[in-house]
Every structure is written in structure tokens, then in C-alpha cells.
GROMACS .gro file of C-alpha atoms in nm:
model
  335
    1MET     CA    1  11.042  19.332  11.912
    2ALA     CA    2  11.024  19.398  12.316
    3ASP     CA    3  11.276  19.208  12.509
    4PRO     CA    4  11.039  18.935  12.679
    5GLY     CA    5  11.275  18.912  12.971
    6LEU     CA    6  11.357  18.612  13.201
    7PRO     CA    7  11.071  18.422  13.381
    8PRO     CA    8  11.045  18.494  13.757
    9HIS     CA    9  11.328  18.287  13.953
   10THR     CA   10  11.188  17.990  14.138
   11TRP     CA   11  11.410  17.890  14.458
   12ARG     CA   12  11.512  17.555  14.511
   13PRO     CA   13  11.461  17.389  14.829
   14THR     CA   14  11.840  17.402  14.893
   15ASP     CA   15  11.823  17.768  14.839
   16VAL     CA   16  11.575  17.834  15.122
   17ASP     CA   17  11.576  17.548  15.351
   18PRO     CA   18  11.916  17.499  15.537
   19LYS     CA   19  11.822  17.109  15.618
   20ALA     CA   20  11.756  17.047  15.266
   21GLU     CA   21  12.091  17.203  15.178
   22LYS     CA   22  12.272  16.979  15.447
   23ARG     CA   23  12.070  16.679  15.313
   24ALA     CA   24  12.207  16.737  14.972
   25GLU     CA   25  12.561  16.802  15.083
   26ARG     CA   26  12.547  16.449  15.253
   27GLN     CA   27  12.410  16.288  14.948
   28ILE     CA   28  12.670  16.417  14.734
   29ALA     CA   29  12.949  16.329  14.983
   30GLY     CA   30  12.796  15.981  14.988
   31LEU     CA   31  12.809  15.930  14.624
   32PHE     CA   32  13.202  16.058  14.626
   33VAL     CA   33  13.276  15.814  14.915
   34ALA     CA   34  13.078  15.525  14.712
   35ALA     CA   35  13.299  15.603  14.400
   36MET     CA   36  13.600  15.555  14.612
   37ILE     CA   37  13.473  15.233  14.781
   38SER     CA   38  13.415  15.095  14.425
   39ALA     CA   39  13.766  15.207  14.315
   40VAL     CA   40  13.920  15.009  14.600
   41LEU     CA   41  13.711  14.722  14.540
   42PHE     CA   42  13.844  14.724  14.181
   43VAL     CA   43  14.193  14.683  14.312
   44VAL     CA   44  14.089  14.414  14.540
   45ALA     CA   45  13.908  14.226  14.260
   46TYR     CA   46  14.219  14.264  14.058
   47PHE     CA   47  14.444  14.083  14.279
   48SER     CA   48  14.186  13.835  14.444
   49LEU     CA   49  14.006  13.690  14.143
   50SER     CA   50  14.174  13.430  13.939
   51VAL     CA   51  14.114  13.477  13.570
   52GLY     CA   52  14.198  13.135  13.465
   53ASP     CA   53  13.980  12.958  13.714
   54SER     CA   54  13.695  13.136  13.672
   55TRP     CA   55  13.647  13.259  13.292
   56ASP     CA   56  13.273  13.159  13.250
   57THR     CA   57  13.134  13.234  13.611
   58PHE     CA   58  12.860  13.462  13.520
   59ALA     CA   59  12.654  13.409  13.189
   60GLY     CA   60  13.003  13.321  13.008
   61MET     CA   61  13.185  13.563  13.135
   62GLY     CA   62  13.455  13.559  13.383
   63ALA     CA   63  13.419  13.652  13.742
   64SER     CA   64  13.742  13.884  13.709
   65THR     CA   65  13.600  14.062  13.400
   66VAL     CA   66  13.255  14.108  13.577
   67ALA     CA   67  13.376  14.230  13.890
   68LEU     CA   68  13.647  14.471  13.722
   69GLY     CA   69  13.396  14.613  13.480
   70VAL     CA   70  13.118  14.665  13.740
   71THR     CA   71  13.346  14.822  14.010
   72LEU     CA   72  13.517  15.061  13.759
   73GLY     CA   73  13.167  15.143  13.608
   74LEU     CA   74  13.015  15.211  13.944
   75SER     CA   75  13.312  15.441  14.060
   76LEU     CA   76  13.259  15.653  13.741
   77LEU     CA   77  12.890  15.639  13.764
   78PHE     CA   78  12.896  15.774  14.138
   79ILE     CA   79  13.133  16.051  14.064
   80GLY     CA   80  12.916  16.153  13.769
   81ILE     CA   81  12.614  16.132  13.960
   82GLY     CA   82  12.755  16.353  14.244
   83ILE     CA   83  12.881  16.615  14.022
   84ILE     CA   84  12.548  16.661  13.852
   85HIS     CA   85  12.368  16.665  14.201
   86LEU     CA   86  12.634  16.914  14.315
   87ALA     CA   87  12.531  17.142  14.009
   88ARG     CA   88  12.162  17.102  14.039
   89LYS     CA   89  12.132  17.146  14.408
   90LEU     CA   90  12.415  17.342  14.559
   91MET     CA   91  12.592  17.549  14.311
   92ALA     CA   92  12.444  17.901  14.230
   93ASP     CA   93  12.113  17.908  14.054
   94HIS     CA   94  12.084  18.252  13.884
   95GLU     CA   95  12.120  18.389  13.544
   96ILE     CA   96  12.467  18.545  13.459
   97ILE     CA   97  12.506  18.774  13.158
   98GLU     CA   98  12.834  18.821  12.991
   99MET     CA   99  12.850  19.131  12.765
  100ARG     CA  100  13.081  19.038  12.438
  101HIS     CA  101  13.323  19.280  12.305
  102PRO     CA  102  13.454  19.249  11.948
  103ALA     CA  103  13.796  19.397  12.008
  104ALA     CA  104  14.084  19.224  12.183
  105SER     CA  105  14.015  19.238  12.561
  106PRO     CA  106  14.189  19.503  12.749
  107GLN     CA  107  14.360  19.424  13.073
  108GLU     CA  108  14.068  19.551  13.282
  109ASP     CA  109  13.849  19.283  13.099
  110ARG     CA  110  14.110  19.026  13.176
  111ASP     CA  111  14.094  19.123  13.538
  112ALA     CA  112  13.740  19.099  13.538
  113THR     CA  113  13.715  18.762  13.367
  114ILE     CA  114  13.982  18.646  13.684
  115GLN     CA  115  13.734  18.790  13.905
  116ALA     CA  116  13.433  18.607  13.740
  117LEU     CA  117  13.617  18.279  13.777
  118ASN     CA  118  13.681  18.340  14.153
  119ASP     CA  119  13.319  18.453  14.178
  120GLY     CA  120  13.205  18.124  14.020
  121LEU     CA  121  13.415  17.923  14.244
  122ASP     CA  122  13.259  18.089  14.541
  123GLU     CA  123  12.916  18.045  14.417
  124ALA     CA  124  12.978  17.680  14.370
  125GLY     CA  125  13.018  17.669  14.748
  126ILE     CA  126  13.318  17.441  14.719
  127GLY     CA  127  13.514  17.648  14.958
  128ARG     CA  128  13.247  17.652  15.218
  129ARG     CA  129  13.162  17.304  15.208
  130PRO     CA  130  13.480  17.105  15.306
  131LEU     CA  131  13.263  16.780  15.323
  132VAL     CA  132  13.167  16.794  14.943
  133ARG     CA  133  13.519  16.928  14.826
  134ASN     CA  134  13.713  16.648  15.038
  135THR     CA  135  13.490  16.379  14.918
  136MET     CA  136  13.506  16.477  14.557
  137ILE     CA  137  13.884  16.537  14.560
  138GLY     CA  138  13.915  16.202  14.729
  139ALA     CA  139  13.695  16.024  14.482
  140VAL     CA  140  13.877  16.153  14.174
  141GLY     CA  141  14.216  16.092  14.330
  142ILE     CA  142  14.156  15.726  14.438
  143LEU     CA  143  14.011  15.669  14.085
  144GLY     CA  144  14.391  15.689  13.968
  145LEU     CA  145  14.438  15.364  14.156
  146PRO     CA  146  14.270  15.106  13.901
  147ALA     CA  147  14.490  15.263  13.619
  148VAL     CA  148  14.786  15.241  13.828
  149VAL     CA  149  14.707  14.871  13.891
  150LEU     CA  150  14.638  14.796  13.521
  151LEU     CA  151  14.969  14.901  13.414
  152ARG     CA  152  15.078  14.558  13.549
  153ASP     CA  153  14.922  14.419  13.267
  154LEU     CA  154  15.148  14.563  13.001
  155ALA     CA  155  15.415  14.298  13.107
  156PRO     CA  156  15.381  13.966  12.924
  157GLY     CA  157  15.247  13.671  13.124
  158ASP     CA  158  15.181  13.628  13.497
  159LYS     CA  159  15.500  13.766  13.633
  160LEU     CA  160  15.656  14.103  13.569
  161ASP     CA  161  15.933  13.972  13.356
  162ILE     CA  162  16.031  14.209  13.103
  163GLY     CA  163  16.303  13.985  12.976
  164LYS     CA  164  16.029  13.788  12.796
  165LEU     CA  165  16.001  14.051  12.525
  166ALA     CA  166  16.344  13.969  12.435
  167HIS     CA  167  16.235  13.641  12.310
  168THR     CA  168  15.956  13.489  12.092
  169ILE     CA  169  15.832  13.138  11.968
  170TRP     CA  170  16.055  13.165  11.691
  171GLU     CA  171  16.319  12.892  11.645
  172PRO     CA  172  16.560  12.754  11.395
  173GLY     CA  173  16.365  12.548  11.104
  174MET     CA  174  16.043  12.665  11.212
  175ARG     CA  175  15.808  12.759  10.910
  176LEU     CA  176  15.660  13.096  10.828
  177VAL     CA  177  15.284  13.040  10.768
  178ARG     CA  178  15.014  13.267  10.639
  179ASP     CA  179  14.843  13.448  10.917
  180VAL     CA  180  14.473  13.302  11.023
  181VAL     CA  181  14.470  13.013  10.786
  182GLY     CA  182  14.829  12.865  10.895
  183THR     CA  183  14.942  12.748  10.548
  184PRO     CA  184  15.327  12.724  10.469
  185ILE     CA  185  15.448  12.965  10.231
  186LEU     CA  186  15.648  12.868   9.922
  187ALA     CA  187  15.928  13.105   9.813
  188SER     CA  188  15.842  13.053   9.464
  189GLU     CA  189  15.477  13.173   9.516
  190ILE     CA  190  15.575  13.517   9.639
  191GLU     CA  191  15.604  13.793   9.353
  192VAL     CA  192  15.780  14.083   9.371
  193GLY     CA  193  15.594  14.381   9.530
  194ASP     CA  194  15.384  14.102   9.757
  195LEU     CA  195  15.348  14.186  10.119
  196ILE     CA  196  15.225  13.878  10.329
  197ASN     CA  197  15.117  13.897  10.697
  198ALA     CA  198  15.257  13.576  10.864
  199ALA     CA  199  15.292  13.397  11.170
  200PRO     CA  200  15.511  13.127  11.361
  201GLU     CA  201  15.389  12.771  11.261
  202ALA     CA  202  15.389  12.672  11.599
  203LEU     CA  203  15.061  12.844  11.666
  204PHE     CA  204  14.895  12.615  11.424
  205PRO     CA  205  14.994  12.277  11.595
  206THR     CA  206  14.928  11.951  11.376
  207GLU     CA  207  15.027  11.608  11.419
  208GLU     CA  208  15.256  11.660  11.140
  209ASN     CA  209  15.467  11.927  11.269
  210GLY     CA  210  15.439  11.817  11.637
  211TYR     CA  211  15.404  12.159  11.807
  212PRO     CA  212  15.223  12.172  12.138
  213GLU     CA  213  14.898  12.316  12.162
  214LEU     CA  214  14.873  12.679  12.305
  215HIS     CA  215  14.568  12.789  12.482
  216GLY     CA  216  14.435  13.152  12.612
  217ALA     CA  217  14.654  13.413  12.723
  218GLU     CA  218  14.971  13.234  12.633
  219LYS     CA  219  14.858  13.179  12.273
  220GLN     CA  220  14.765  13.552  12.227
  221VAL     CA  221  15.118  13.669  12.385
  222GLN     CA  222  15.299  13.445  12.134
  223LYS     CA  223  15.092  13.529  11.852
  224ALA     CA  224  15.143  13.926  11.929
  225LYS     CA  225  15.511  13.857  11.987
  226GLY     CA  226  15.549  13.658  11.657
  227ALA     CA  227  15.367  13.842  11.418
  228ILE     CA  228  15.553  13.915  11.098
  229ILE     CA  229  15.543  14.073  10.747
  230ILE     CA  230  15.729  13.923  10.445
  231VAL     CA  231  15.794  14.135  10.140
  232ARG     CA  232  15.970  14.036   9.817
  233MET     CA  233  16.151  14.298   9.617
  234ASP     CA  234  16.446  14.300   9.374
  235PRO     CA  235  16.761  14.166   9.554
  236ASP     CA  236  16.948  14.454   9.399
  237ASP     CA  237  16.738  14.688   9.598
  238ILE     CA  238  16.835  14.543   9.928
  239THR     CA  239  17.078  14.715  10.156
  240ALA     CA  240  17.180  14.450  10.384
  241GLY     CA  241  17.288  14.537  10.718
  242LYS     CA  242  17.614  14.449  10.878
  243GLY     CA  243  17.623  14.076  10.942
  244ARG     CA  244  17.274  14.047  10.776
  245GLU     CA  245  17.397  13.942  10.421
  246LYS     CA  246  17.235  13.576  10.440
  247TRP     CA  247  16.901  13.686  10.622
  248THR     CA  248  16.706  13.703  10.306
  249ALA     CA  249  16.616  13.440  10.025
  250ASP     CA  250  16.621  13.574   9.681
  251GLY     CA  251  16.477  13.908   9.761
  252ILE     CA  252  16.221  13.777  10.010
  253ILE     CA  253  16.287  13.953  10.358
  254CYS     CA  254  16.087  13.937  10.683
  255TYR     CA  255  16.046  14.189  10.959
  256SER     CA  256  15.843  14.218  11.286
  257LYS     CA  257  15.491  14.348  11.222
  258ILE     CA  258  15.504  14.538  11.537
  259CYS     CA  259  15.590  14.909  11.533
  260THR     CA  260  15.873  15.009  11.747
  261HIS     CA  261  15.685  15.341  11.865
  262VAL     CA  262  15.413  15.220  12.086
  263GLY     CA  263  15.340  14.854  11.947
  264CYS     CA  264  15.089  14.898  11.654
  265PRO     CA  265  15.069  14.646  11.402
  266ILE     CA  266  15.192  14.756  11.065
  267SER     CA  267  15.118  14.648  10.686
  268LEU     CA  268  15.077  14.965  10.473
  269TYR     CA  269  15.313  14.901  10.214
  270GLU     CA  270  15.435  15.146   9.924
  271ARG     CA  271  15.577  14.911   9.653
  272THR     CA  272  15.771  15.175   9.464
  273THR     CA  273  15.978  15.299   9.771
  274HIS     CA  274  15.984  14.976   9.963
  275HIS     CA  275  15.830  15.195  10.266
  276VAL     CA  276  15.575  15.066  10.512
  277LEU     CA  277  15.359  15.276  10.745
  278CYS     CA  278  15.226  15.241  11.048
  279PRO     CA  279  14.884  15.368  11.062
  280CYS     CA  280  14.857  15.457  11.421
  281HIS     CA  281  15.145  15.750  11.438
  282GLN     CA  282  15.276  15.742  11.082
  283SER     CA  283  15.598  15.609  11.157
  284THR     CA  284  15.769  15.491  10.821
  285PHE     CA  285  16.031  15.218  10.789
  286ASP     CA  286  16.258  15.142  10.465
  287LEU     CA  287  16.220  14.765  10.435
  288ALA     CA  288  16.489  14.779  10.180
  289ASP     CA  289  16.766  14.929  10.404
  290SER     CA  290  16.699  14.724  10.736
  291ALA     CA  291  16.375  14.881  10.809
  292LYS     CA  292  16.550  15.199  10.904
  293VAL     CA  293  16.299  15.486  11.028
  294VAL     CA  294  16.252  15.742  10.748
  295PHE     CA  295  15.967  15.950  10.916
  296GLY     CA  296  15.760  15.951  11.229
  297PRO     CA  297  15.804  15.921  11.609
  298ALA     CA  298  15.967  15.561  11.621
  299ALA     CA  299  16.335  15.527  11.735
  300ARG     CA  300  16.411  15.192  11.620
  301PRO     CA  301  16.420  15.004  11.290
  302LEU     CA  302  16.169  14.704  11.276
  303PRO     CA  303  16.356  14.387  11.408
  304GLN     CA  304  16.451  14.160  11.131
  305LEU     CA  305  16.389  13.784  11.131
  306PRO     CA  306  16.662  13.574  10.939
  307ILE     CA  307  16.488  13.359  10.696
  308GLU     CA  308  16.600  13.084  10.451
  309VAL     CA  309  16.421  12.832  10.210
  310ASP     CA  310  16.416  12.467  10.325
  311GLY     CA  311  16.458  12.140  10.111
  312GLU     CA  312  16.089  12.166  10.003
  313GLY     CA  313  16.094  12.542   9.898
  314TYR     CA  314  15.918  12.641  10.195
  315LEU     CA  315  16.038  12.945  10.395
  316VAL     CA  316  16.157  12.903  10.745
  317ALA     CA  317  16.351  13.086  11.027
  318GLN     CA  318  16.721  13.063  11.067
  319SER     CA  319  16.680  13.172  11.436
  320ASP     CA  320  16.451  13.382  11.680
  321PHE     CA  321  16.478  13.767  11.631
  322THR     CA  322  16.807  13.891  11.734
  323GLU     CA  323  16.662  14.184  11.916
  324PRO     CA  324  16.355  14.265  12.143
  325ILE     CA  325  16.062  14.328  11.959
  326GLY     CA  326  15.773  14.580  12.002
  327ALA     CA  327  15.783  14.955  12.146
  328SER     CA  328  16.123  15.116  12.187
  329TYR     CA  329  16.065  15.215  12.549
  330TRP     CA  330  16.167  14.881  12.641
  331GLU     CA  331  16.555  14.876  12.671
  332ARG     CA  332  16.746  14.773  12.351
  333GLU     CA  333  17.047  14.903  12.167
  334LYS     CA  334  17.006  15.211  11.940
  335GLN     CA  335  17.064  15.148  11.565
   0.00000   0.00000   0.00000
């Protein structure tokens, strides 16, 4: 078959009309400037709009949520449209053919590739269009501001107090209850090999237990910090850590559910080895040996919650965790 070739090349208005080229350049720069303004408005909205006082301002959604979503979305949208506009109207518009060679590239081909890359940058026109270049760099660079601002939300509560991670809602005598339903756990009901996802009783306040009602972000923070897993194994399989000889109840042992790598929730339990696996990055902990790390990137054992059985046969905490829970990049002693 004969090579049909390429259709005749049609020049774009920006290729033949300097005014159209300048107009397109200003349009692209305007989009990048709009992206920068949107990113700045994101930061302004983050600090000026109160989440607690305006949680249902717009169609049941908070003013802060709507403002942050709209401003960040517009910033990304304007950058995308600007880059597409640049490619369609100002970058080179002719066919480029690259001959493929089956063997490894010799040095002259490598030099030719570098030259082709440099030619591509020249054809893009970024070098000779400082307005487009500078606004694009500014738009992409200032987009980092929202990311930096959002790092503040990694700290619990309204203040940047990392010390809050050292304490949870657990206290002496507080019952361990099943997650979601909040029913207390009888030690006699747990079979060897069982794993139970549990939480502090204070997250399920009633008139009987007398705990105060928690709402909103405070409830979520306490739930995240207080989440635990309960496992029962043969008491002879447990190697108690120093000072932890009385932290278990007839083979029932309790640990934080939060992985010490980056804070993922864990519950993948292997009954025969007493290992529990974090599904995020495969950190593996030996629950029979103080939850020490046996595999994966985690650098700390899971914090253990001291437990005992109360007079009615229910599992209760002896105290709060004795070390900070959560990801290991928060400062704490290595074990």
C-alpha cells in the first residue's frame, strides 16, 4: 500500500497573526493568575471561616467546606485550562517523526535525544514568552500554600498541641465495649483466637455510666485515639514485657488499633502465630510478645492498654495507655 502521507497542514490563527498570539498569551497568563488568586483565597477561607459556627450554611454543607473545595478546585482547574490553552494555541503545531532503532542507543543518539528535548522546549515558546512562563511557575508554586496550611490539621484539636497524643479518653475502671454497638464485653464470652474491635465506654454515654456526651470533632478525635483490639490466646503463649505481667486477664490482651507507622487502623489477625498485620504497608506485630514489630516499616510496638476484669465479669481498663498512640514520627521512647 502506498503511504497516504499527511493531510495539508492548517495554520492556526496564533501561527500567522501576531495579535492573536499576544491575545492567547494574555489569556493563558490570566488563567494562571486566577489560579494563584484561588490558592490565596483558599488560605484566607481556611483561617477566616469557622467550622463549628457554620457547618450547614450551604445546602447542609459548611461554609468552610464549600469555600475550601471551591477555591482549591478552581485553582487546579485554571492551571489545567491554562496548560491546555498553551498547548493548543502557542506550542509548536507540526508533525515530528522519530525513527525507532531496535538496538541500544549509541552516544550520538543520546545526544540527539537531548537536543530534541531542548528543541521541544524552544518550540513550546516558554523561553521567549516570559509572561506565560512566570505566571505558570507562580500558579504551580503558590498551589503549595494550601498543602502547607492543611498540615495544621494533622494536630488534634484546635491548638497545635502534640502533647494531646500522649493521652486518650481511657481511665481506670472504664469498660471496654464493642465498637459501633457499645455493648460491654464479658471476659467469659471471648474464645481463644477471637479478635474484637473495641472502644472506650465513654464514647457511648448513658444515664447509667454517667459519661458526658461528646460531639463533632472532639468525639472523632477521642474515637480515633481510643480505638483498640482485644485478643484472647493461651496464657502460656504470652511473653509479658517488663512491668506488664498483670496487664492481661486470663490470656485476654489489649492493644491500640492504630499502627505505629503512619496511623492506619489494623485488625488482620493470624491466629496461629498471634501476628496482626497493618493493611496499608504490611507492618506486622507479634501480639504475644508485647506487639513487637516482626516485619514492615513500623518502628515501634503497638501500645498496650492495661486491662482487668471487674466484679461483674466485664473487661475494664486499669489506666490510660502508658505511651503515646499513633504514628511513630511523634516523639517517644524506642523499645
